[in-house]
GROMACS .gro file of C-alpha atoms in nm:
model
  203
    1MET     CA    1  -0.167  -0.235   4.253
    2GLN     CA    2   0.129  -0.476   4.249
    3SER     CA    3   0.429  -0.405   4.028
    4ALA     CA    4   0.356  -0.706   3.800
    5GLU     CA    5  -0.001  -0.584   3.741
    6LEU     CA    6   0.129  -0.232   3.676
    7GLU     CA    7   0.379  -0.369   3.423
    8GLU     CA    8   0.100  -0.555   3.243
    9LEU     CA    9  -0.120  -0.243   3.237
   10ILE     CA   10   0.164  -0.035   3.093
   11GLN     CA   11   0.222  -0.295   2.820
   12VAL     CA   12  -0.150  -0.299   2.728
   13ILE     CA   13  -0.158   0.082   2.700
   14THR     CA   14   0.161   0.098   2.494
   15ASN     CA   15   0.032  -0.175   2.259
   16GLN     CA   16  -0.284   0.032   2.200
   17VAL     CA   17  -0.080   0.345   2.128
   18VAL     CA   18   0.148   0.159   1.886
   19ALA     CA   19  -0.155   0.007   1.710
   20ARG     CA   20  -0.303   0.354   1.656
   21LEU     CA   21   0.030   0.485   1.528
   22GLY     CA   22   0.036   0.191   1.287
   23ASP     CA   23  -0.279   0.325   1.116
   24VAL     CA   24  -0.088   0.640   1.024
   25THR     CA   25   0.188   0.439   0.853
   26LYS     CA   26  -0.046   0.237   0.630
   27SER     CA   27   0.010   0.281   0.259
   28LYS     CA   28  -0.269   0.460   0.075
   29ILE     CA   29  -0.447   0.330  -0.235
   30LEU     CA   30  -0.621   0.606  -0.427
   31PHE     CA   31  -0.956   0.540  -0.596
   32GLN     CA   32  -1.068   0.793  -0.857
   33GLY     CA   33  -1.438   0.856  -0.796
   34GLU     CA   34  -1.659   0.670  -0.551
   35ILE     CA   35  -1.527   0.341  -0.415
   36GLU     CA   36  -1.880   0.191  -0.436
   37THR     CA   37  -1.855   0.194  -0.818
   38TYR     CA   38  -1.561  -0.051  -0.813
   39PRO     CA   39  -1.600  -0.432  -0.794
   40ALA     CA   40  -1.690  -0.502  -0.430
   41PRO     CA   41  -1.490  -0.829  -0.388
   42TYR     CA   42  -1.167  -0.657  -0.494
   43VAL     CA   43  -1.228  -0.351  -0.277
   44LYS     CA   44  -1.302  -0.581   0.017
   45LYS     CA   45  -0.978  -0.772  -0.032
   46LEU     CA   46  -0.772  -0.452  -0.053
   47SER     CA   47  -0.938  -0.303   0.255
   48ALA     CA   48  -0.890  -0.627   0.453
   49ASP     CA   49  -0.510  -0.604   0.418
   50ASP     CA   50  -0.360  -0.435   0.725
   51HIS     CA   51  -0.092  -0.263   0.515
   52PHE     CA   52  -0.332  -0.057   0.305
   53MET     CA   53  -0.578   0.228   0.355
   54LEU     CA   54  -0.828   0.320   0.080
   55GLU     CA   55  -0.865   0.688  -0.015
   56THR     CA   56  -1.074   0.887  -0.262
   57LYS     CA   57  -0.904   1.225  -0.214
   58GLN     CA   58  -0.596   1.287  -0.424
   59ASP     CA   59  -0.285   1.216  -0.221
   60SER     CA   60   0.072   1.227  -0.349
   61ASP     CA   61   0.169   0.961  -0.092
   62ALA     CA   62  -0.062   0.696  -0.240
   63ILE     CA   63   0.122   0.391  -0.377
   64LEU     CA   64  -0.144   0.284  -0.630
   65LEU     CA   65  -0.406   0.458  -0.846
   66CYS     CA   66  -0.732   0.275  -0.924
   67LEU     CA   67  -0.948   0.392  -1.215
   68ARG     CA   68  -1.276   0.284  -1.371
   69GLN     CA   69  -1.322   0.234  -1.744
   70LEU     CA   70  -1.131   0.489  -1.954
   71THR     CA   71  -1.199   0.592  -2.313
   72VAL     CA   72  -0.954   0.501  -2.589
   73SER     CA   73  -0.869   0.873  -2.620
   74GLN     CA   74  -0.778   0.888  -2.250
   75LEU     CA   75  -0.568   0.573  -2.276
   76LEU     CA   76  -0.380   0.705  -2.579
   77ALA     CA   77  -0.316   1.032  -2.393
   78ILE     CA   78  -0.170   0.837  -2.101
   79VAL     CA   79   0.055   0.636  -2.336
   80ARG     CA   80   0.185   0.961  -2.485
   81LEU     CA   81   0.205   1.127  -2.139
   82ILE     CA   82  -0.025   1.408  -2.251
   83THR     CA   83  -0.279   1.550  -2.005
   84ILE     CA   84  -0.622   1.603  -2.157
   85ASP     CA   85  -0.833   1.601  -1.839
   86GLU     CA   86  -0.813   1.553  -1.463
   87VAL     CA   87  -0.803   1.171  -1.483
   88THR     CA   88  -0.520   1.155  -1.737
   89GLY     CA   89  -0.329   1.420  -1.542
   90MET     CA   90  -0.359   1.213  -1.224
   91ALA     CA   91  -0.254   0.895  -1.409
   92ILE     CA   92   0.052   1.061  -1.563
   93ASP     CA   93   0.159   1.194  -1.220
   94PHE     CA   94   0.153   0.837  -1.088
   95LEU     CA   95   0.346   0.699  -1.385
   96LEU     CA   96   0.612   0.969  -1.357
   97ALA     CA   97   0.650   0.879  -0.988
   98GLY     CA   98   0.699   0.512  -1.083
   99LYS     CA   99   0.369   0.402  -0.927
  100PRO     CA  100   0.128   0.146  -1.078
  101ILE     CA  101  -0.221   0.210  -1.213
  102TRP     CA  102  -0.506  -0.039  -1.210
  103ILE     CA  103  -0.796   0.008  -1.449
  104PHE     CA  104  -1.098  -0.196  -1.341
  105SER     CA  105  -1.226  -0.294  -1.685
  106ARG     CA  106  -1.137  -0.512  -1.979
  107PHE     CA  107  -0.884  -0.412  -2.243
  108PRO     CA  108  -1.075  -0.184  -2.484
  109ASP     CA  109  -1.251  -0.342  -2.780
  110LEU     CA  110  -1.093  -0.192  -3.092
  111THR     CA  111  -1.334  -0.358  -3.339
  112SER     CA  112  -1.511  -0.033  -3.427
  113TYR     CA  113  -1.177   0.137  -3.495
  114ARG     CA  114  -1.076  -0.156  -3.716
  115ARG     CA  115  -1.386  -0.099  -3.928
  116GLN     CA  116  -1.378   0.283  -3.937
  117ALA     CA  117  -1.012   0.385  -3.942
  118LYS     CA  118  -0.741   0.309  -4.192
  119PHE     CA  119  -0.549  -0.009  -4.123
  120THR     CA  120  -0.230   0.179  -4.034
  121VAL     CA  121  -0.419   0.401  -3.788
  122TRP     CA  122  -0.581   0.098  -3.624
  123LYS     CA  123  -0.243  -0.079  -3.595
  124GLN     CA  124  -0.092   0.231  -3.432
  125ILE     CA  125  -0.376   0.247  -3.179
  126GLN     CA  126  -0.339  -0.124  -3.106
  127ALA     CA  127   0.040  -0.098  -3.064
  128ALA     CA  128   0.009   0.210  -2.841
  129LEU     CA  129  -0.241   0.046  -2.608
  130GLN     CA  130  -0.031  -0.270  -2.583
  131THR     CA  131   0.254  -0.061  -2.438
  132LEU     CA  132   0.039   0.027  -2.135
  133GLU     CA  133   0.141  -0.284  -1.941
  134THR     CA  134   0.509  -0.202  -1.989
  135MET     CA  135   0.428   0.138  -1.833
  136ASN     CA  136   0.283  -0.036  -1.524
  137VAL     CA  137  -0.082   0.020  -1.625
  138HIS     CA  138  -0.289  -0.295  -1.577
  139PHE     CA  139  -0.645  -0.387  -1.672
  140ILE     CA  140  -0.803  -0.568  -1.375
  141SER     CA  141  -1.052  -0.775  -1.572
  142ASP     CA  142  -1.072  -1.098  -1.371
  143ASP     CA  143  -0.972  -1.269  -1.046
  144HIS     CA  144  -0.648  -1.406  -1.189
  145VAL     CA  145  -0.518  -1.064  -1.296
  146PHE     CA  146  -0.626  -0.906  -0.967
  147SER     CA  147  -0.454  -1.176  -0.759
  148ARG     CA  148  -0.130  -1.146  -0.957
  149GLN     CA  149  -0.117  -0.765  -0.930
  150PHE     CA  150  -0.221  -0.773  -0.564
  151GLN     CA  151   0.069  -1.006  -0.483
  152ILE     CA  152   0.307  -0.768  -0.661
  153ILE     CA  153   0.205  -0.464  -0.456
  154GLN     CA  154   0.216  -0.671  -0.137
  155LYS     CA  155   0.574  -0.774  -0.215
  156ARG     CA  156   0.670  -0.415  -0.291
  157GLN     CA  157   0.534  -0.309   0.041
  158THR     CA  158   0.844  -0.227   0.241
  159LYS     CA  159   0.668  -0.137   0.564
  160THR     CA  160   0.632  -0.432   0.797
  161SER     CA  161   0.377  -0.471   1.068
  162ILE     CA  162   0.620  -0.560   1.349
  163LYS     CA  163   0.442  -0.562   1.683
  164ARG     CA  164   0.646  -0.341   1.915
  165LYS     CA  165   0.700  -0.442   2.275
  166PHE     CA  166   0.810  -0.190   2.535
  167ILE     CA  167   1.049  -0.321   2.799
  168SER     CA  168   1.003  -0.167   3.143
  169ARG     CA  169   1.276  -0.104   3.400
  170LEU     CA  170   1.156  -0.397   3.614
  171GLU     CA  171   1.165  -0.642   3.323
  172LEU     CA  172   1.506  -0.511   3.217
  173GLU     CA  173   1.641  -0.559   3.572
  174GLN     CA  174   1.514  -0.918   3.573
  175ARG     CA  175   1.679  -0.988   3.239
  176TRP     CA  176   2.001  -0.823   3.352
  177GLN     CA  177   2.018  -1.051   3.657
  178VAL     CA  178   2.011  -1.364   3.438
  179GLY     CA  179   2.263  -1.221   3.192
  180LYS     CA  180   2.017  -1.141   2.910
  181LYS     CA  181   2.127  -0.795   2.799
  182LEU     CA  182   2.027  -0.783   2.430
  183LEU     CA  183   1.688  -0.664   2.299
  184ALA     CA  184   1.491  -0.831   2.022
  185PRO     CA  185   1.441  -0.620   1.703
  186ASN     CA  186   1.082  -0.538   1.801
  187GLU     CA  187   1.161  -0.438   2.160
  188ILE     CA  188   1.198  -0.079   2.283
  189LEU     CA  189   1.306   0.040   2.625
  190THR     CA  190   1.081   0.274   2.818
  191ALA     CA  191   1.248   0.602   2.920
  192GLU     CA  192   1.290   0.479   3.278
  193ALA     CA  193   1.443   0.150   3.158
  194ALA     CA  194   1.682   0.333   2.926
  195ASP     CA  195   1.799   0.556   3.213
  196TRP     CA  196   1.852   0.251   3.434
  197ALA     CA  197   2.049   0.074   3.159
  198ASN     CA  198   2.276   0.378   3.109
  199LYS     CA  199   2.349   0.388   3.482
  200GLN     CA  200   2.439   0.018   3.478
  201ARG     CA  201   2.679   0.069   3.189
  202ARG     CA  202   2.856   0.350   3.373
  203LYS     CA  203   2.916   0.134   3.681
   0.00000   0.00000   0.00000
């Protein structure tokens, strides 16, 4: 095998290794319960993004918590940061870590509370639930809301999918001969190339 073909083979193998390592660095989105119970178009869009990996097992590294419809009692518990069950406990953990929560349902209908409870009680419930958005809890009720929140988490994503390129000793020698001695941000020297470069610097 000629040296040029060997160089190409090495680059293909290293690209495959880097791609697999990239899967490990994807940010996790945690779904409470089965993913199949969530709106399929939104799940598909999240899973299609190379930066994210969907999970259903609780993971402290997840950057976003997705929930299905919650009761008013659960929502009020979250507002007051009081754990009343597993779901509210999980939600509060995310809020305390500064991470967003998406609830895939509409804002709760408080009509029945308006009819049953005293006016002051109803107003307190309404005011409490309206503070949820300021706490980074969002009701994903339509495409517009989903798109807006999706753009926000994409922007917050600090990890970038830079494609790494390994520079072999042969390629480095060729660059050195034409006076190109600097690497691009996405380029990494192989061990052999790094050794060769150190020897050149010592000359």
